[in-house]
Amino acid sequence: MAACVEKKMNSDEQEWILEPLCFPEQPATDIGTNSSSHHDMEVVTCVLCSHSAPLSEKDRLLKHLVLVHKLVIADVKLIADFPKYMEYWKNRISEQPITDFCSVIKTNSQGPVEKQEHYFLLCDVLPEDRVLREHLQQKRLEEILEQQQRERDDDSFQRICMFCNDEFNGNRSSLLNHMAREHSFNVGLPDNIVYCVEFLDHLQSKLDNLQCLYCEKTFRDKTTLKDHMRKKQHRRINGNNSEYDCFYIINYLELGKTWEEVQSEDDREMEDEDDDWSDWQAHPVCAVCLFCEQQSESMEKIYTHMEETHGFDLHKLKTELNLRFYQQVKLVNYIRREIHQCRCYGCQEKFGSKPEVIRHVMEAGHVMQLPETSTWDQPQYYFPTYENDALLCALSDSDSESEHTGPWRDVPVIAEDISNLKVLKQTSVLSHLLKNTDSSS
């Protein structure tokens, strides 16, 4: 039986999107997943059977939950102690039915009964789950603070500077302050850092691999790398790289919040009422083609590109099918997901790679061929396939146009005659209603 399940999981490997997708300019990464390495080999057991996997292979266990048990756990990356979380719910589900704790979601609700499936969602909307997550978060924070205190009190620290090879003994702050003062490499106050040794090991590993710590480009030799970091003033870490989040105390303070969110809240509290927005500049947003990696800041250009290069005319589909705004959203998300899963959205044929499915769509003339509306007009496609899909922002709301194009566009609207208000009040139906109400009371 286990072999059959494993085979099914392998065959459906690309059928499930377990983590948020992002286009290449903003890679999707988990926040705080690089915690201390000694936890990685901890074994986690499924809440509904005896299947288990190391914590380092958490995604494999999540896939097992979805494929075998149709159980989805929301916001897994925000769970402070995943093994303890799974252990708790394994005990609770053994005592009561899973429906007592999970929301039940029916997929393909408008399709044939034999194609409908029920999935279970476990999330913090359930008060018990919320309390558990907060308890695990609090416990982890206490452990992190204890670890930080041990590092602050540790006088046995010994390490060589990664920039000048000077050796430092005693407290970690001596090395960190030296790198900030002598090499302009500032990673923040020592008291804000935890797992300092692992942090420095991680930085040293990047330098050994000839990788810039800020832009993360790789160079041919150490001399070229040093010159690049010096000339470009890249002697700092990339604050957008979530690999570093687990080394800063601020990321452990509040449930589900990163250092950027905590910092932004602090900044809002310190804002002056007379804020000057004159120097504010909007960051350009690039839309990505549905079929290739072509990008453009102009939505009209990306529409033109898709029509001329791939023969896909979204405006034409919207007009022919009379698509409302949210139907357009679902259609775009559906096409994105099908192509991500290497499947033709027109005929459902499966391929081994994205280039193969794109080639098939073009050669078979399936670019403008859509399946039945019930296939893609489903609630699951309200949610973006790619979190940073700017194309969704360019969709026009056809609901506003329907006021002028709907079946009532030719019906005349006649204004009420208010030339004689006294007569109008006496003959109004409201006066009769009020009289009847008074008489009945």
Tab-separated table of C-alpha atoms in Angstrom, residues 8-357:
chain	number	residue	atom	x	y	z
A	8	LYS	CA	0.877	8.144	-6.875
A	9	MET	CA	2.767	10.986	-5.238
A	10	ASN	CA	5.556	10.775	-7.816
A	11	SER	CA	3.159	10.656	-10.742
A	12	ASP	CA	1.292	13.722	-9.462
A	13	GLU	CA	4.430	15.617	-8.505
A	14	GLN	CA	3.543	18.697	-10.552
A	15	GLU	CA	-0.199	18.594	-9.885
A	16	TRP	CA	-0.028	20.399	-6.560
A	17	ILE	CA	1.154	23.883	-5.690
A	18	LEU	CA	2.000	23.708	-1.984
A	19	GLU	CA	3.847	27.035	-1.671
A	20	PRO	CA	3.150	30.503	-3.119
A	21	LEU	CA	4.647	31.023	-6.592
A	22	CYS	CA	6.434	34.193	-7.648
A	23	PHE	CA	7.923	35.344	-10.920
A	24	PRO	CA	11.765	35.357	-11.072
A	25	GLU	CA	12.197	39.023	-10.129
A	26	GLN	CA	10.843	38.242	-6.630
A	27	PRO	CA	11.729	34.685	-5.685
A	28	ALA	CA	9.340	33.057	-3.235
A	29	THR	CA	11.120	31.948	-0.071
A	30	ASP	CA	10.042	30.855	3.355
A	31	ILE	CA	10.651	33.199	6.246
A	32	GLY	CA	12.734	31.807	9.042
A	33	THR	CA	13.127	28.316	7.607
A	34	ASN	CA	16.902	28.311	8.113
A	35	SER	CA	16.778	27.779	11.854
A	36	SER	CA	19.426	25.799	13.722
A	37	SER	CA	20.563	22.815	11.709
A	38	HIS	CA	20.276	20.373	14.618
A	39	HIS	CA	16.472	20.417	14.200
A	40	ASP	CA	16.562	19.329	10.554
A	41	MET	CA	16.820	15.609	11.284
A	42	GLU	CA	13.886	15.605	13.700
A	43	VAL	CA	11.222	13.177	12.466
A	44	VAL	CA	7.681	14.481	11.898
A	45	THR	CA	4.731	12.060	11.763
A	46	CYS	CA	1.542	12.496	9.746
A	47	VAL	CA	-1.496	13.480	11.821
A	48	LEU	CA	-3.684	10.815	10.166
A	49	CYS	CA	-1.373	7.809	9.663
A	50	SER	CA	2.068	6.442	10.507
A	51	HIS	CA	3.823	8.064	7.553
A	52	SER	CA	6.796	10.162	8.682
A	53	ALA	CA	9.612	12.267	7.243
A	54	PRO	CA	12.562	14.326	8.542
A	55	LEU	CA	11.823	17.962	9.253
A	56	SER	CA	14.210	18.900	6.449
A	57	GLU	CA	11.765	17.160	4.052
A	58	LYS	CA	8.684	18.941	5.353
A	59	ASP	CA	7.370	19.582	1.834
A	60	ARG	CA	7.260	15.855	1.194
A	61	LEU	CA	5.058	15.348	4.254
A	62	LEU	CA	2.779	18.228	3.237
A	63	LYS	CA	2.393	16.653	-0.203
A	64	HIS	CA	1.485	13.361	1.475
A	65	LEU	CA	-1.226	15.120	3.517
A	66	VAL	CA	-2.755	16.658	0.389
A	67	LEU	CA	-2.555	13.666	-1.941
A	68	VAL	CA	-3.428	10.886	0.490
A	69	HIS	CA	-5.639	12.552	3.108
A	70	LYS	CA	-6.776	15.717	1.246
A	71	LEU	CA	-5.706	17.765	4.275
A	72	VAL	CA	-4.273	21.266	3.820
A	73	ILE	CA	-2.544	23.132	6.661
A	74	ALA	CA	-2.695	26.907	6.197
A	75	ASP	CA	0.340	29.168	6.675
A	76	VAL	CA	2.758	26.359	7.473
A	77	LYS	CA	5.729	28.714	7.267
A	78	LEU	CA	4.349	30.690	10.231
A	79	ILE	CA	4.242	27.676	12.569
A	80	ALA	CA	7.078	28.092	15.054
A	81	ASP	CA	7.518	24.398	15.928
A	82	PHE	CA	6.127	22.208	13.166
A	83	PRO	CA	6.885	18.809	14.840
A	84	LYS	CA	5.099	19.862	18.058
A	85	TYR	CA	2.208	21.250	16.014
A	86	MET	CA	1.786	17.954	14.154
A	87	GLU	CA	2.089	15.925	17.361
A	88	TYR	CA	-0.646	17.972	19.037
A	89	TRP	CA	-3.117	17.569	16.177
A	90	LYS	CA	-2.335	13.875	15.781
A	91	ASN	CA	-3.498	13.375	19.374
A	92	ARG	CA	-6.586	15.574	18.969
A	93	ILE	CA	-7.733	13.996	15.678
A	94	SER	CA	-7.375	10.550	17.236
A	95	GLU	CA	-9.954	11.648	19.843
A	96	GLN	CA	-12.516	13.401	17.605
A	97	PRO	CA	-13.494	13.427	13.905
A	98	ILE	CA	-11.390	15.642	11.684
A	99	THR	CA	-14.500	17.611	10.679
A	100	ASP	CA	-14.687	18.952	14.252
A	101	PHE	CA	-11.505	20.922	13.604
A	102	CYS	CA	-11.276	21.528	9.852
A	103	SER	CA	-13.234	23.503	7.303
A	104	VAL	CA	-14.520	21.275	4.490
A	105	ILE	CA	-13.977	22.538	0.931
A	106	LYS	CA	-15.745	20.931	-2.029
A	107	THR	CA	-13.853	21.303	-5.311
A	108	ASN	CA	-15.417	21.433	-8.773
A	109	SER	CA	-18.749	22.195	-7.143
A	110	GLN	CA	-20.482	22.853	-10.459
A	111	GLY	CA	-19.032	19.833	-12.238
A	112	PRO	CA	-20.113	16.180	-12.306
A	113	VAL	CA	-20.561	14.498	-8.929
A	114	GLU	CA	-17.908	11.873	-9.675
A	115	LYS	CA	-15.304	14.647	-10.130
A	116	GLN	CA	-16.140	16.453	-6.890
A	117	GLU	CA	-13.762	16.013	-3.969
A	118	HIS	CA	-13.766	17.160	-0.356
A	119	TYR	CA	-10.654	18.742	1.141
A	120	PHE	CA	-10.017	19.655	4.771
A	121	LEU	CA	-8.453	22.969	5.786
A	122	LEU	CA	-6.747	23.303	9.169
A	123	CYS	CA	-6.048	26.944	9.972
A	124	ASP	CA	-5.970	29.480	12.799
A	125	VAL	CA	-9.588	30.494	12.202
A	126	LEU	CA	-10.219	27.673	14.658
A	127	PRO	CA	-9.571	29.213	18.131
A	128	GLU	CA	-7.819	26.058	19.321
A	129	ASP	CA	-5.408	26.182	16.408
A	130	ARG	CA	-4.755	29.896	16.975
A	131	VAL	CA	-3.982	29.332	20.654
A	132	LEU	CA	-1.636	26.464	19.746
A	133	ARG	CA	0.269	28.578	17.222
A	134	GLU	CA	0.616	31.445	19.692
A	135	HIS	CA	1.825	29.064	22.408
A	136	LEU	CA	4.462	27.561	20.094
A	137	GLN	CA	5.514	31.056	19.034
A	138	GLN	CA	5.893	32.166	22.660
A	139	LYS	CA	7.867	29.064	23.546
A	140	ARG	CA	10.199	29.547	20.589
A	141	LEU	CA	10.733	33.197	21.544
A	142	GLU	CA	11.723	32.161	25.054
A	143	GLU	CA	14.209	29.627	23.653
A	144	ILE	CA	15.667	32.210	21.271
A	145	LEU	CA	16.107	34.763	24.052
A	146	GLU	CA	17.859	32.164	26.205
A	147	GLN	CA	20.147	31.305	23.285
A	148	GLN	CA	20.908	34.968	22.731
A	149	GLN	CA	21.727	35.477	26.408
A	150	ARG	CA	24.139	32.539	26.336
A	151	GLU	CA	25.899	34.060	23.336
A	152	ARG	CA	26.087	37.465	25.013
A	153	ASP	CA	27.703	35.928	28.097
A	154	ASP	CA	30.037	33.633	26.164
A	155	ASP	CA	33.694	34.678	26.437
A	156	SER	CA	35.062	31.621	24.647
A	157	PHE	CA	34.247	32.987	21.190
A	158	GLN	CA	37.147	32.643	18.757
A	159	ARG	CA	37.145	33.517	15.074
A	160	ILE	CA	39.193	35.063	12.257
A	161	CYS	CA	37.869	38.113	10.424
A	162	MET	CA	36.648	37.162	6.963
A	163	PHE	CA	38.092	40.348	5.450
A	164	CYS	CA	41.544	40.808	6.974
A	165	ASN	CA	42.337	37.493	8.723
A	166	ASP	CA	42.819	39.156	12.136
A	167	GLU	CA	41.965	36.772	14.971
A	168	PHE	CA	39.511	37.688	17.742
A	169	ASN	CA	39.015	36.006	21.098
A	170	GLY	CA	36.553	36.620	23.895
A	171	ASN	CA	33.121	38.053	23.128
A	172	ARG	CA	31.510	37.996	19.694
A	173	SER	CA	30.959	41.764	19.823
A	174	SER	CA	34.705	42.388	19.345
A	175	LEU	CA	34.636	40.815	15.879
A	176	LEU	CA	31.323	42.342	14.798
A	177	ASN	CA	32.405	45.819	15.934
A	178	HIS	CA	35.764	45.371	14.178
A	179	MET	CA	34.106	44.478	10.858
A	180	ALA	CA	31.790	47.496	11.134
A	181	ARG	CA	34.570	49.914	12.110
A	182	GLU	CA	37.478	48.728	9.960
A	183	HIS	CA	35.699	47.227	6.950
A	184	SER	CA	32.395	49.144	6.898
A	185	PHE	CA	30.599	45.805	7.095
A	186	ASN	CA	27.682	46.383	9.453
A	187	VAL	CA	25.219	43.580	10.171
A	188	GLY	CA	23.569	45.401	13.072
A	189	LEU	CA	24.094	45.531	16.804
A	190	PRO	CA	25.521	42.320	18.314
A	191	ASP	CA	22.599	42.135	20.748
A	192	ASN	CA	20.184	41.916	17.820
A	193	ILE	CA	21.828	38.755	16.469
A	194	VAL	CA	21.249	35.146	17.479
A	195	TYR	CA	23.026	31.983	16.293
A	196	CYS	CA	26.004	34.213	15.574
A	197	VAL	CA	28.411	31.375	14.769
A	198	GLU	CA	26.024	29.884	12.183
A	199	PHE	CA	25.472	33.387	10.793
A	200	LEU	CA	29.192	33.993	10.293
A	201	ASP	CA	29.631	30.479	8.864
A	202	HIS	CA	26.906	31.262	6.335
A	203	LEU	CA	28.598	34.529	5.287
A	204	GLN	CA	32.008	32.866	5.084
A	205	SER	CA	30.561	30.112	2.890
A	206	LYS	CA	29.265	32.691	0.415
A	207	LEU	CA	32.649	34.401	0.243
A	208	ASP	CA	34.415	31.054	-0.192
A	209	ASN	CA	32.091	30.406	-3.143
A	210	LEU	CA	33.144	33.805	-4.579
A	211	GLN	CA	29.664	35.278	-4.088
A	212	CYS	CA	28.967	38.919	-3.238
A	213	LEU	CA	27.142	39.208	0.069
A	214	TYR	CA	24.832	41.986	-1.160
A	215	CYS	CA	24.004	41.480	-4.859
A	216	GLU	CA	24.851	37.732	-4.603
A	217	LYS	CA	26.599	37.625	-7.988
A	218	THR	CA	29.416	35.087	-8.405
A	219	PHE	CA	32.901	36.119	-9.573
A	220	ARG	CA	35.870	34.279	-11.072
A	221	ASP	CA	38.362	34.869	-8.227
A	222	LYS	CA	38.737	36.437	-4.787
A	223	THR	CA	40.532	39.551	-6.051
A	224	THR	CA	37.695	40.407	-8.449
A	225	LEU	CA	35.130	39.770	-5.709
A	226	LYS	CA	36.922	42.057	-3.210
A	227	ASP	CA	37.293	44.833	-5.773
A	228	HIS	CA	33.613	44.553	-6.662
A	229	MET	CA	32.431	44.723	-3.037
A	230	ARG	CA	34.742	47.669	-2.325
A	231	LYS	CA	33.923	49.727	-5.433
A	232	LYS	CA	30.185	49.034	-5.352
A	233	GLN	CA	29.967	49.509	-1.575
A	234	HIS	CA	28.493	46.013	-1.315
A	235	ARG	CA	29.984	45.250	2.091
A	236	ARG	CA	26.623	44.518	3.613
A	237	ILE	CA	24.062	41.741	3.439
A	238	ASN	CA	21.001	41.670	1.203
A	239	GLY	CA	18.099	42.666	3.442
A	240	ASN	CA	15.604	41.141	0.991
A	241	ASN	CA	17.139	37.679	1.328
A	242	SER	CA	15.062	35.787	3.896
A	243	GLU	CA	17.947	33.366	4.522
A	244	TYR	CA	19.171	35.866	7.102
A	245	ASP	CA	15.867	36.298	8.946
A	246	CYS	CA	16.507	33.489	11.419
A	247	PHE	CA	19.647	35.241	12.691
A	248	TYR	CA	17.829	38.370	13.927
A	249	ILE	CA	15.778	38.547	17.124
A	250	ILE	CA	13.176	40.855	15.574
A	251	ASN	CA	11.866	38.009	13.379
A	252	TYR	CA	10.816	35.993	16.440
A	253	LEU	CA	8.874	38.706	18.261
A	254	GLU	CA	5.359	38.419	16.817
A	255	LEU	CA	3.410	35.560	15.275
A	256	GLY	CA	3.455	35.680	11.489
A	257	LYS	CA	5.360	38.974	11.175
A	258	THR	CA	8.715	39.574	9.526
A	259	TRP	CA	11.229	42.225	10.526
A	260	GLU	CA	9.957	44.448	7.697
A	261	GLU	CA	6.390	44.387	9.057
A	262	VAL	CA	7.503	45.022	12.636
A	263	GLN	CA	9.762	47.846	11.469
A	264	SER	CA	7.021	49.438	9.377
A	265	GLU	CA	4.694	49.453	12.397
A	266	ASP	CA	7.382	51.172	14.454
A	267	ASP	CA	7.900	53.719	11.691
A	268	ARG	CA	4.164	54.494	11.528
A	269	GLU	CA	4.127	55.244	15.243
A	270	MET	CA	6.953	57.754	14.783
A	271	GLU	CA	5.477	59.463	11.732
A	272	ASP	CA	4.957	63.210	11.864
A	273	GLU	CA	1.578	64.602	10.827
A	274	ASP	CA	3.312	66.919	8.320
A	275	ASP	CA	4.798	64.157	6.198
A	276	ASP	CA	6.320	65.342	2.950
A	277	TRP	CA	5.534	62.988	0.066
A	278	SER	CA	7.078	65.201	-2.617
A	279	ASP	CA	10.078	62.914	-3.094
A	280	TRP	CA	8.010	59.717	-3.256
A	281	GLN	CA	8.557	57.632	-6.368
A	282	ALA	CA	6.490	54.635	-7.381
A	283	HIS	CA	8.327	51.437	-8.208
A	284	PRO	CA	7.461	50.288	-11.723
A	285	VAL	CA	5.493	47.038	-11.877
A	286	CYS	CA	6.229	44.651	-14.724
A	287	ALA	CA	3.593	42.388	-16.194
A	288	VAL	CA	4.722	38.962	-17.427
A	289	CYS	CA	3.397	37.227	-20.550
A	290	LEU	CA	1.159	34.179	-20.034
A	291	PHE	CA	3.291	32.058	-22.372
A	292	CYS	CA	6.908	33.239	-22.098
A	293	GLU	CA	9.215	35.336	-19.918
A	294	GLN	CA	8.577	38.584	-21.793
A	295	GLN	CA	7.970	41.472	-19.375
A	296	SER	CA	6.777	45.041	-19.791
A	297	GLU	CA	5.874	47.963	-17.556
A	298	SER	CA	3.169	48.887	-20.076
A	299	MET	CA	0.106	46.680	-19.923
A	300	GLU	CA	-0.832	47.547	-23.499
A	301	LYS	CA	2.597	46.377	-24.669
A	302	ILE	CA	2.213	43.025	-22.949
A	303	TYR	CA	-1.278	42.616	-24.423
A	304	THR	CA	0.109	43.463	-27.871
A	305	HIS	CA	3.003	41.040	-27.387
A	306	MET	CA	0.679	38.154	-26.465
A	307	GLU	CA	-1.552	38.855	-29.459
A	308	GLU	CA	1.211	39.295	-32.050
A	309	THR	CA	3.655	36.646	-30.761
A	310	HIS	CA	1.317	33.978	-29.407
A	311	GLY	CA	-2.033	34.793	-30.999
A	312	PHE	CA	-3.742	35.220	-27.612
A	313	ASP	CA	-6.271	38.073	-27.458
A	314	LEU	CA	-7.640	38.518	-23.938
A	315	HIS	CA	-9.769	41.499	-24.966
A	316	LYS	CA	-11.468	39.390	-27.627
A	317	LEU	CA	-12.200	36.589	-25.154
A	318	LYS	CA	-13.619	39.080	-22.683
A	319	THR	CA	-15.971	40.472	-25.313
A	320	GLU	CA	-17.052	37.140	-26.825
A	321	LEU	CA	-17.667	35.443	-23.473
A	322	ASN	CA	-18.941	38.611	-21.764
A	323	LEU	CA	-16.472	38.060	-18.930
A	324	ARG	CA	-16.933	40.041	-15.753
A	325	PHE	CA	-13.894	41.249	-13.839
A	326	TYR	CA	-13.577	38.279	-11.482
A	327	GLN	CA	-14.144	35.844	-14.329
A	328	GLN	CA	-11.138	37.391	-16.070
A	329	VAL	CA	-9.134	36.958	-12.863
A	330	LYS	CA	-10.083	33.288	-12.647
A	331	LEU	CA	-9.279	32.718	-16.317
A	332	VAL	CA	-5.789	34.234	-16.029
A	333	ASN	CA	-5.050	32.269	-12.848
A	334	TYR	CA	-6.344	29.080	-14.482
A	335	ILE	CA	-4.103	29.481	-17.546
A	336	ARG	CA	-1.110	30.324	-15.332
A	337	ARG	CA	-1.639	27.205	-13.220
A	338	GLU	CA	-2.184	24.842	-16.148
A	339	ILE	CA	1.008	26.025	-17.862
A	340	HIS	CA	2.915	25.827	-14.571
A	341	GLN	CA	1.783	22.207	-14.322
A	342	CYS	CA	2.904	21.597	-17.941
A	343	ARG	CA	-0.629	20.906	-19.166
A	344	CYS	CA	-2.476	22.367	-22.146
A	345	TYR	CA	-5.379	24.426	-20.839
A	346	GLY	CA	-7.373	23.719	-23.990
A	347	CYS	CA	-7.181	19.934	-24.352
A	348	GLN	CA	-5.705	18.945	-20.931
A	349	GLU	CA	-2.813	16.995	-22.533
A	350	LYS	CA	0.173	16.662	-20.163
A	351	PHE	CA	3.790	17.357	-21.137
A	352	GLY	CA	7.216	17.012	-19.553
A	353	SER	CA	8.203	20.686	-19.483
A	354	LYS	CA	6.848	24.196	-20.001
A	355	PRO	CA	8.532	24.709	-23.412
A	356	GLU	CA	6.856	21.517	-24.634
A	357	VAL	CA	3.373	22.582	-23.566
